Coordinates of C-alpha atoms in Angstrom, one line a residue:
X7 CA -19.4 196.3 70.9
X8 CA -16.4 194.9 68.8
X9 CA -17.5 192.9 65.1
X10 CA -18.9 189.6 65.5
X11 CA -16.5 186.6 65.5
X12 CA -18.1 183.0 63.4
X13 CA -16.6 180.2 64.5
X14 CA -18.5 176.5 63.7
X15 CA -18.6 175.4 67.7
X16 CA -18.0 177.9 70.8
X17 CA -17.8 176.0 73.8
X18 CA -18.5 177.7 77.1
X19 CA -16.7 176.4 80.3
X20 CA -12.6 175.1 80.0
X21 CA -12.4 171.8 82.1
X22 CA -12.2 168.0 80.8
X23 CA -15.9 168.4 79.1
X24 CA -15.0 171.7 77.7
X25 CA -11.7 169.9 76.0
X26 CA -13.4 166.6 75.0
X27 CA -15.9 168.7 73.1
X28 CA -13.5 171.0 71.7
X29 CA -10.9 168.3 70.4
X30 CA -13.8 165.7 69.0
X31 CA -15.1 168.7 67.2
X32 CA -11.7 169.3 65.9
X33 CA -11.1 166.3 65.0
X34 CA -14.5 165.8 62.8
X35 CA -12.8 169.0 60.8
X36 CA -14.6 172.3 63.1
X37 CA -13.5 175.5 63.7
X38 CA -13.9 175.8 67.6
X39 CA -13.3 178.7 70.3
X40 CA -13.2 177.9 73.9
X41 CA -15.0 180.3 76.1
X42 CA -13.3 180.7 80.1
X43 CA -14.4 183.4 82.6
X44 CA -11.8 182.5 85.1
X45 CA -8.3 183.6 84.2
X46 CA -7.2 179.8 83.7
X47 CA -8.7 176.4 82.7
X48 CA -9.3 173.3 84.4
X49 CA -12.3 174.2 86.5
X50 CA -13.2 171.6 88.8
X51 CA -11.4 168.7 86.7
X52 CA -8.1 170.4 87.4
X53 CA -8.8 169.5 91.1
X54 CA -11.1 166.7 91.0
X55 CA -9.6 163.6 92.0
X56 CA -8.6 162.5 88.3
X57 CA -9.8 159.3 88.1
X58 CA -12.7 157.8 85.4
X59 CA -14.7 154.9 85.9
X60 CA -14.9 152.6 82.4
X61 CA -17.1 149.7 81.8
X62 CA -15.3 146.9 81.3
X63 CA -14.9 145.8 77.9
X64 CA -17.9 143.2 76.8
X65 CA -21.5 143.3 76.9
X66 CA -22.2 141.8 79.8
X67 CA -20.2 143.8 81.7
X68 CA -21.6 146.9 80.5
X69 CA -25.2 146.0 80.8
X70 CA -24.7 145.2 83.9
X71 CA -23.1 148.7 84.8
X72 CA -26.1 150.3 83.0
X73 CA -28.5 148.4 85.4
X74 CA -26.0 149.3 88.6
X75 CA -25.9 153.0 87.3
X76 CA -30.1 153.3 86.2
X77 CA -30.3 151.7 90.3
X78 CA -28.3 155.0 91.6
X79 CA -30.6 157.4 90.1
X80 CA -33.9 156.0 91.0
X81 CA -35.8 157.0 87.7
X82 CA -35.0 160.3 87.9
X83 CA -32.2 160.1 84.7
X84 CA -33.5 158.5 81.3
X85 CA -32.1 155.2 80.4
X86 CA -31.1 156.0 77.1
X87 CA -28.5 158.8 79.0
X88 CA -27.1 156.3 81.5
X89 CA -26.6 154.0 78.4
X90 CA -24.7 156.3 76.4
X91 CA -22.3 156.9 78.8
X92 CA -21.7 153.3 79.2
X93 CA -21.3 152.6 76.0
X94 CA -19.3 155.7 75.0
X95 CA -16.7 155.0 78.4
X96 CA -15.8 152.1 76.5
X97 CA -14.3 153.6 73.6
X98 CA -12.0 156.1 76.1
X99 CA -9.1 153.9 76.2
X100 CA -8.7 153.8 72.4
X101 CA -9.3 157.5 72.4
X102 CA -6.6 158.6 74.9
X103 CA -4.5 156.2 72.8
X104 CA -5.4 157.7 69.6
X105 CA -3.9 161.0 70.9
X106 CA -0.8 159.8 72.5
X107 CA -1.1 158.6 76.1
X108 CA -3.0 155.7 77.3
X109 CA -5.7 155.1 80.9
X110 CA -4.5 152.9 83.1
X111 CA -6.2 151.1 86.8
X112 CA -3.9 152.9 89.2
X113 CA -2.0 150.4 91.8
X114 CA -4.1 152.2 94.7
X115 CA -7.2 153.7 95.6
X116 CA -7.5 152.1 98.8
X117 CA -5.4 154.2 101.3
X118 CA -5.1 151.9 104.3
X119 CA -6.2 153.6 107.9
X120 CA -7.5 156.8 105.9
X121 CA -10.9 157.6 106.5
X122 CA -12.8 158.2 104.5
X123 CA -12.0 155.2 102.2
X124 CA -11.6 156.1 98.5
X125 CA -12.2 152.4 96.7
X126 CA -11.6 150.8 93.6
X127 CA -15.5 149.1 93.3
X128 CA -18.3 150.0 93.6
X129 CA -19.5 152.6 96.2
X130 CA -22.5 151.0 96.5
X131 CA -22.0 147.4 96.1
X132 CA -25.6 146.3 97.3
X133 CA -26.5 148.0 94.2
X134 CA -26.9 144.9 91.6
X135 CA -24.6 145.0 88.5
X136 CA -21.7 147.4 90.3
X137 CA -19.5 144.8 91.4
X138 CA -17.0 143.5 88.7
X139 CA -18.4 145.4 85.9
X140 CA -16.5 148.6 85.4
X141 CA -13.0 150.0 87.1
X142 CA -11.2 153.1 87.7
X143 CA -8.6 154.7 85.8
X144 CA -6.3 157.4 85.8
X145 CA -3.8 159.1 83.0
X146 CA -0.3 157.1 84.5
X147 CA 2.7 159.5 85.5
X148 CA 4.8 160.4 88.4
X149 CA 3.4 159.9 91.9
X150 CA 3.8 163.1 93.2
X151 CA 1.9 164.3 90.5
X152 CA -2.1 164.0 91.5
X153 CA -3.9 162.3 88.9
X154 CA -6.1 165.0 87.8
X155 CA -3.1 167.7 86.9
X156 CA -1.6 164.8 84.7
X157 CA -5.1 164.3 82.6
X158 CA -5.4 168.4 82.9
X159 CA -2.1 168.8 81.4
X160 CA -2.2 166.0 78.8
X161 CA -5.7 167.6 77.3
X162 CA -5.0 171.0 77.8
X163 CA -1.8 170.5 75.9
X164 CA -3.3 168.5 73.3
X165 CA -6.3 171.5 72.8
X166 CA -3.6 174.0 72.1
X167 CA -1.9 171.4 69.6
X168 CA -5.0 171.5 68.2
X169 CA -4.7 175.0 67.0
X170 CA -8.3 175.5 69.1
X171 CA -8.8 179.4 70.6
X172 CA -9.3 179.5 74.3
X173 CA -10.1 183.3 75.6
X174 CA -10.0 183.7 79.3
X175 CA -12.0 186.1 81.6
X176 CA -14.8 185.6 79.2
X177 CA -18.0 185.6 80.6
X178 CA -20.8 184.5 78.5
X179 CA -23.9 186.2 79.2
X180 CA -26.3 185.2 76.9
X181 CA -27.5 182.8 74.6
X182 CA -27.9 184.0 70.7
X183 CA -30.7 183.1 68.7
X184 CA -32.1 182.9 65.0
X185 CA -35.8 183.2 64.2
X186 CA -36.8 179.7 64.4
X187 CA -35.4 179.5 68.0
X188 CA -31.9 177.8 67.2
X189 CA -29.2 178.7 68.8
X190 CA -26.6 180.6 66.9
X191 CA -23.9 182.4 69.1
X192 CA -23.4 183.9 72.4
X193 CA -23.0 187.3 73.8
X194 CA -19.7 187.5 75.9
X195 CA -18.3 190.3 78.5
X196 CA -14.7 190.3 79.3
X197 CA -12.7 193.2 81.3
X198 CA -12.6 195.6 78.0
X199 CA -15.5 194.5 75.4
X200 CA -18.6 193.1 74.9
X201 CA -19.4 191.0 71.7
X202 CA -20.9 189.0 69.8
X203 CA -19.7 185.3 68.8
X204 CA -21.6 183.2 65.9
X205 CA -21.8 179.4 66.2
X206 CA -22.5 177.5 62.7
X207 CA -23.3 174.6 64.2
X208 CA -23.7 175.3 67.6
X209 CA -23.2 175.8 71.6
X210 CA -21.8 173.6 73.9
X211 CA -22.3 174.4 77.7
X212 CA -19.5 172.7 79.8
X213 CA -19.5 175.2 82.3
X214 CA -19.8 173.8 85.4
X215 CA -21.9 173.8 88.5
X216 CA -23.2 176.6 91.2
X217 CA -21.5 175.1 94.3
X218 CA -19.8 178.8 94.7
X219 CA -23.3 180.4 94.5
X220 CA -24.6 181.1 98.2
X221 CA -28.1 181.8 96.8
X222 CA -28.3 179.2 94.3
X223 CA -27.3 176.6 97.6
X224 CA -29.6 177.7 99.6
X225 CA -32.7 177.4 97.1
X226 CA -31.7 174.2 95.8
X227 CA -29.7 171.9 98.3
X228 CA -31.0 170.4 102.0
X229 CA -29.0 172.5 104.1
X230 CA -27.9 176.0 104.1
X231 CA -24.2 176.2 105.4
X232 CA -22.7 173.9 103.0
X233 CA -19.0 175.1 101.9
X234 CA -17.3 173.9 98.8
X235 CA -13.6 172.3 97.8
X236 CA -13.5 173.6 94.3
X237 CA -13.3 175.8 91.9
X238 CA -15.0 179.4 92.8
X239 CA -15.5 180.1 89.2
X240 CA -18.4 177.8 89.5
X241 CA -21.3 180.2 90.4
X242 CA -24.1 178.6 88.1
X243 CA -24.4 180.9 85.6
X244 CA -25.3 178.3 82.5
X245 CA -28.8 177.8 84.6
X246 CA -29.5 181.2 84.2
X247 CA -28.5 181.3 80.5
X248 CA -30.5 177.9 80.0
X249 CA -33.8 179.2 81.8
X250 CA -33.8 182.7 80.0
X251 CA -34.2 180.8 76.4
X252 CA -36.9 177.8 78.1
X253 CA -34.5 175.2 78.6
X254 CA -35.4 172.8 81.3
X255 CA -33.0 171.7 84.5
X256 CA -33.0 168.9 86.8
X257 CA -30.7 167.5 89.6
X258 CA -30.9 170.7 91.3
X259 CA -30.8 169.3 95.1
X260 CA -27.9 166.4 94.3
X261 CA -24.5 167.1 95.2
X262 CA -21.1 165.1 95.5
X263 CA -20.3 166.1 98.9
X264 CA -17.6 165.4 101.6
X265 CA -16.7 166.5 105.2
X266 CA -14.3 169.7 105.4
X267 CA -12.8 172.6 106.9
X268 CA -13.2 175.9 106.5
X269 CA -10.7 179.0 107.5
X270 CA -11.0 182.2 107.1
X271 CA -8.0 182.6 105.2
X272 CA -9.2 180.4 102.2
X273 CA -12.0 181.2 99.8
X274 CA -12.5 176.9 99.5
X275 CA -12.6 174.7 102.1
X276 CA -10.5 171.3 102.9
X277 CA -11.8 168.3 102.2
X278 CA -10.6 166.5 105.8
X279 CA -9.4 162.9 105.6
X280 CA -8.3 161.4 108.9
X281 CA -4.7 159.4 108.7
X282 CA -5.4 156.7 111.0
X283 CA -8.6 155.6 112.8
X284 CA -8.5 157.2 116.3
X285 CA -11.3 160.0 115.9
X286 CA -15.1 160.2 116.3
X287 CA -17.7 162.7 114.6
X288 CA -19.6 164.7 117.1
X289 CA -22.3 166.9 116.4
X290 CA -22.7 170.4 118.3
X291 CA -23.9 169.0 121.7
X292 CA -20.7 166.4 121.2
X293 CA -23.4 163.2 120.5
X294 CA -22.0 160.9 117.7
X295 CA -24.2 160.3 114.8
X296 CA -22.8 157.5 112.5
X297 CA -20.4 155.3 111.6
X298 CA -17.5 157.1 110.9
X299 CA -16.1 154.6 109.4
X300 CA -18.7 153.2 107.0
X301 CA -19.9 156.4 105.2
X302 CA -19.8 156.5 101.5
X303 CA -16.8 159.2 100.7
X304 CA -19.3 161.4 98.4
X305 CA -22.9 161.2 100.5
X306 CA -21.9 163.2 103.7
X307 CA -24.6 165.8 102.9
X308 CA -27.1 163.3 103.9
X309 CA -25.9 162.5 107.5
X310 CA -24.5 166.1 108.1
X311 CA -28.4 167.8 106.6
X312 CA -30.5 165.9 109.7
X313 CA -32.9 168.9 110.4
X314 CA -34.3 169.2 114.2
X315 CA -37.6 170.8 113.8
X316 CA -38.2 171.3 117.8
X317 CA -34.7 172.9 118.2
X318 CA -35.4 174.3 114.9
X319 CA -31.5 174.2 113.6
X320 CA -28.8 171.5 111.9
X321 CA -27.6 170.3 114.8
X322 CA -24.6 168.3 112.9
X323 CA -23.7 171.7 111.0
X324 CA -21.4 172.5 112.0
X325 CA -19.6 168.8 113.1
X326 CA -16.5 168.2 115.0
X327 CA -13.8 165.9 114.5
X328 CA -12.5 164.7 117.6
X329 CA -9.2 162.6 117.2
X330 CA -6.0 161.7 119.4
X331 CA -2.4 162.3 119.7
X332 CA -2.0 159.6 117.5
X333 CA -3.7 160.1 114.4
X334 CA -2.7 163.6 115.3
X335 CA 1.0 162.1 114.1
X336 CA -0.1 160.1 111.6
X337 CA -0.7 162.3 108.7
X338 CA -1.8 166.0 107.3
X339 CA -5.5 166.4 108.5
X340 CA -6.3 166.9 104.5
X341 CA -5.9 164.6 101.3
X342 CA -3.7 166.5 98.8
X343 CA -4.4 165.1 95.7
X344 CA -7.9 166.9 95.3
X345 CA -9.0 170.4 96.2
X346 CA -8.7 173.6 95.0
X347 CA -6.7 174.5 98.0
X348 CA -4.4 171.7 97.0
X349 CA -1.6 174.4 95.2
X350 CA -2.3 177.1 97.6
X351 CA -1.3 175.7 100.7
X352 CA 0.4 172.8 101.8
X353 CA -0.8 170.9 104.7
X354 CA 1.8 170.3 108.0
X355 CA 3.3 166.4 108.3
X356 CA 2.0 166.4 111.8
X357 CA -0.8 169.3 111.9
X358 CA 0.9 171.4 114.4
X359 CA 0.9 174.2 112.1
X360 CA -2.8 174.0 111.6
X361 CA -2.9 173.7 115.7
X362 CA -0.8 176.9 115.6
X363 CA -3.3 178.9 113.5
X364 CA -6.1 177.6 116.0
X365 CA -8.5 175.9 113.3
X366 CA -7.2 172.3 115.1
X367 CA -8.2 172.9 118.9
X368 CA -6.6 170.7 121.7
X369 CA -7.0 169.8 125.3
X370 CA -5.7 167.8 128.2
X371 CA -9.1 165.1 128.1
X372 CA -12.9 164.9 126.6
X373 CA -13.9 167.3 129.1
X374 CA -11.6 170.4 128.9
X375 CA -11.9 170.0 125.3
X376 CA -15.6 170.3 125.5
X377 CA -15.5 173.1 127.8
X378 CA -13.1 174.6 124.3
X379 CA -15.3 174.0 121.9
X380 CA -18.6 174.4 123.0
X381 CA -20.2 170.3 122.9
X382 CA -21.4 169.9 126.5
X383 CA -22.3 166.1 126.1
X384 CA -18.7 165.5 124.5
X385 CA -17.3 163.9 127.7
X386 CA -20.1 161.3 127.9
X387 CA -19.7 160.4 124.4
X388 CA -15.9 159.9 124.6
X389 CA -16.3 157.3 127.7
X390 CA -19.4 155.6 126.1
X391 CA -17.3 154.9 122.5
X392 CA -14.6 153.8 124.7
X393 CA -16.6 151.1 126.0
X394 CA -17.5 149.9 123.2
X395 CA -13.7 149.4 122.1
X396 CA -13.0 147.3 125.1
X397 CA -15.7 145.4 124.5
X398 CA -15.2 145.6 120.5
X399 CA -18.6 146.6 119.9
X400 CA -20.1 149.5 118.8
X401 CA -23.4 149.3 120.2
X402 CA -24.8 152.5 118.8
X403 CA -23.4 152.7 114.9
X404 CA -22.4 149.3 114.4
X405 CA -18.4 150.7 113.6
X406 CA -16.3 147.9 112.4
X407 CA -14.3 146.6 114.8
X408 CA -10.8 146.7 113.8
X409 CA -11.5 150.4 113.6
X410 CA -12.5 150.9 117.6
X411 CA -9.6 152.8 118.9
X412 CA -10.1 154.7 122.2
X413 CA -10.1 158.3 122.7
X414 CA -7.7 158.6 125.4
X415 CA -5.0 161.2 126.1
X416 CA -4.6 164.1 124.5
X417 CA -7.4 165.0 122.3
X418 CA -8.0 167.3 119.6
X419 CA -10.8 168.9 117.7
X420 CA -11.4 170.6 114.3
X421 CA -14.8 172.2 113.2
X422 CA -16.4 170.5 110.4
X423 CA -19.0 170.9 107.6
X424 CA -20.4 169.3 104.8
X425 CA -18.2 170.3 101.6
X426 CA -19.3 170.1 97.8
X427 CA -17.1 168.5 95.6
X428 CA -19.6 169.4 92.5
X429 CA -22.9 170.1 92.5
X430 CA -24.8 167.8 89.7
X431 CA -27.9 170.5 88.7
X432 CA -28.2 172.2 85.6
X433 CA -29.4 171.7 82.0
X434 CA -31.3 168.3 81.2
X435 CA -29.8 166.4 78.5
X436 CA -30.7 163.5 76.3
X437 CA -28.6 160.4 75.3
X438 CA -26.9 163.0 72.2
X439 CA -26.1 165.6 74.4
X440 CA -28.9 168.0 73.3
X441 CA -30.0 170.3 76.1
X442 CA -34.2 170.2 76.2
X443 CA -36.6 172.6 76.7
X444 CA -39.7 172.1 78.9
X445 CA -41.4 170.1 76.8
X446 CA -38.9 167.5 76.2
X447 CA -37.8 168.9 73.2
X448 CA -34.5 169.5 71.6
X449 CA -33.0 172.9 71.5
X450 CA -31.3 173.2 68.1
X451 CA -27.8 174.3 68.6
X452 CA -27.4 173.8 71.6
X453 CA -25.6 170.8 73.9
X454 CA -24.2 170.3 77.1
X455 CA -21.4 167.6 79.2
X456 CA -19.9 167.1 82.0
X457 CA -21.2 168.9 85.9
X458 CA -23.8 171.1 84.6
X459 CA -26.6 168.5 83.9
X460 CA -25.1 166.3 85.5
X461 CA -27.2 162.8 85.1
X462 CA -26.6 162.1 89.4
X463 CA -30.0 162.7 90.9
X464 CA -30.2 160.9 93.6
X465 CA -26.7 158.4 94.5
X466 CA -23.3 159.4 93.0
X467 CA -20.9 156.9 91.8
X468 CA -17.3 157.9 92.9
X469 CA -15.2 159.3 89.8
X470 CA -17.7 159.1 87.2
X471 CA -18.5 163.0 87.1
X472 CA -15.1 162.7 85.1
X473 CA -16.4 159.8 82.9
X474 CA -19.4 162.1 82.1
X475 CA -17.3 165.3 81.3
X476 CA -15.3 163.0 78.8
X477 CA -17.8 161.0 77.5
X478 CA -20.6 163.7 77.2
X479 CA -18.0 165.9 75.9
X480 CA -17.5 163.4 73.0
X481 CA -20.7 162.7 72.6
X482 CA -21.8 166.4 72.2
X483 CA -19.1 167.3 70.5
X484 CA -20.2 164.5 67.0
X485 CA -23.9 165.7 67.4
X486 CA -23.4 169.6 67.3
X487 CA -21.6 168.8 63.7
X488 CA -23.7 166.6 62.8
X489 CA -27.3 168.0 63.6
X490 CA -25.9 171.3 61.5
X491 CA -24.8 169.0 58.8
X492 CA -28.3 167.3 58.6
X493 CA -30.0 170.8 58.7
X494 CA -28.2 172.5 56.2
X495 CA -27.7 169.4 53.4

């Protein structure tokens, strides 16, 4: 084992959280050393979706988005939490400011005719206090630049301006401590050496969530064949590193999921977003389920997880997308700005290379593309939703009815299942970022932000996971400094 490295702050994990902690400790006047097991930063930020949601600017406002946010978790995060990240989202603006760029509300969020609908408001907006009191922003740049590689670059490079250390394919396998229980350092594995790293103040876990953990899924979430859009570093490994030393976890079964695709040829799946509104969901007998339409971008999990107990099976797992010539032309099958697939593969205008490769099936009509892909009711289900657009009501999911367009033609089919954008489990915090033990109770030296911990236990709030990695990441990164400044004067 090499000889032991002191540093006042290690943070473990390199995405938005881990470089909010790192530069707010720098700027209070710390020594700090970024620890990454993957070969690069960025985690999941780097291919999140990029935007923040920010209570607007007066009290009012933000009490209200404390009462729409405490509504989303049904009791199961503490006030106190929820209203530290409101209040702390308000001073983001100044903060991106203060180190040379600015946020901004980008000019859309609402992608006409693509389903699912990203939005600017609320996702929930029967949820009281969502509507008017916050909004979405983004770091502004080119277009063709997706939002979350322009914050990615803007932090990252301002970490290295910051003179802070960041050592890659180092894997932090346990948590150091001192007699009294406080945590003092970490234990860290890379491809040559093992060693030792001291903490004077303390550890910050920003490392992410386990949605690249096939055990870890199927103990914690509702289904068992859930794929995931991210980043594969992201294999839970701060819950075991939390549990060894007593720390307590919660959120384990809540998850921002989507619908996607998976191939064989990519370790993460695509997160599927149909161009135009000719297509249906099917389950695996080819019987519709819900309003395609009308489902909240991040919730699919809770449609797609319907157990059958006589059957004994997820009949929606896997789903099909059925869709027409159309919306075939419309637009690539998969949204671009997000994903970790999103720089290893770029998606075909009109999806006939996708049809090449086979993971888009077609057929002449419903029922030689039923006969292709296995849903025996498929042929029924297409002439019964096609009723309902000439009559311009959907009489079994109540689907808008501007979005009704028939199934006719030349269909097509691609196999679909629900896909993790980030898990939300992992250490439980309180409002100054401490990670607790079982009892409730602080564990000195030791703090978390961002996914792992998440405060989502129940509904998920489109783009604040990013609020939380920045704000919890500030927030963390004051109190390690200054809980070691109070202990030692």
């Amino acid at each position: 084992m090499s000889e032991i490295d002191t540093v006042d702050v290690i943070v473990v994990g390199y995405g938005f959280a881990g470089a909010a902690t790192a530069l707010t400790a720098r700027e209070e006047g710390a020594s700090v050393l970024i620890l990454e097991k993957m070969p690069h930063g960025g985690g999941n930020s780097r291919v999140s979706g990029g935007n923040c949601v920010i209570a607007n600017d007066n009290d009012e406002d933000a009490a209200g988005f404390v009462e729409y946010l405490d509504r989303l978790c049904f009791g199961t995060t503490g006030r106190p939490v929820i209203e530290a990240l409101v209040r702390e989202s308000r001073s983001l603006p100044a903060w991106f400011a203060e180190l040379g760029s600015s946020l901004t509300v980008p000019d859309q969020l609402i992608v006409a005719n693509t389903y699912p609908r990203t939005i600017k408001g609320p996702g929930f907006p029967a949820a009281p206090g969502g509507i008017g009191t916050f909004a979405k922003y983004c770091v502004p740049g080119p277009a063709d630049v997706p939002p979350s590689r322009r914050m990615w670059e803007f932090l990252s490079a301002k970490v290295a301006d910051a003179g802070v250390e960041v050592r890659y394919n180092s894997r932090v396998t346990k948590l150091l401590r001192d007699g009294s229980g406080t945590v003092i350092g970490v234990r860290t594995e890379d491809d040559a050496d093992a060693r030792e790293i001291r903490a004077r103040a303390g550890v910050v876990l920003t490392c992410g969530g386990f949605e690249n953990n096939p055990e870890m899924r199927t103990e914690h979430l509702p289904s068992t064949a859930m794929k995931f859009a991210g980043n594969p570093g992201n294999t839970g490994d701060g819950n075991r590193l939390v549990q060894e030393i007593g720390g307590d976890i919660w959120h384990m079964g809540r998850t921002s999921c989507i619908i996607g695709h998976q191939t064989d040829e990519f370790e993460a799946a695509f997160g599927i977003f149909f161009p135009a509104p000719g297509f249906i969901y099917v389950d695996q007998y080819g019987k519709r389920f819900v309003d395609e339409t009308g489902i909240e971008l991040h919730e699919f999990y809770r449609s797609l997880s319907e157990f059958d107990t006589e059957r004994v099976e997820y009949p929606r797992i896997p789903a099909w997308g059925i869709f027409t010539h159309s919306t075939r032309l419309a637009g690539p099958l998969t949204w671009r700005s997000s994903g970790y697939n999103r720089e290893l593969y770029q998606w075909s205008e009109d999806n006939s290379a996708e049809i090449a490769k086979g993971w888009i099936h077609t057929a002449d009509d419903a029922t030689q593309l039923a006969s292709t892909i296995g849903t025996p009711d498929l042929a029924e289900t297409v002439a019964r939703y096609n009723q309902y657009c000439d009559i311009g009501t959907d009489l079994d999911h109540r689907r808008a009815p501007g979005t009704l367009e028939p199934l006719t033609g030349r269909l097509y089919a691609i196999k679909l299942h629900p896909t993790i954008l980030n898990t939300q489990g992992g250490a439980r915090r309180d409002e100054r970022g401490s990670v607790l033990d079982f009892a409730g109770r602080p564990i000195r030296g030791l703090y978390s932000a961002g996914e792992f911990g998440s405060i989502w236990g129940f509904l998920y709030q489109g783009a604040s996971n990013i609020t939380e990695c920045l704000t919890f990441g500030r927030i963390s990164g004051r109190n390690v400094l200054a809980d070691a400044r109070t202990v030692t004067a």
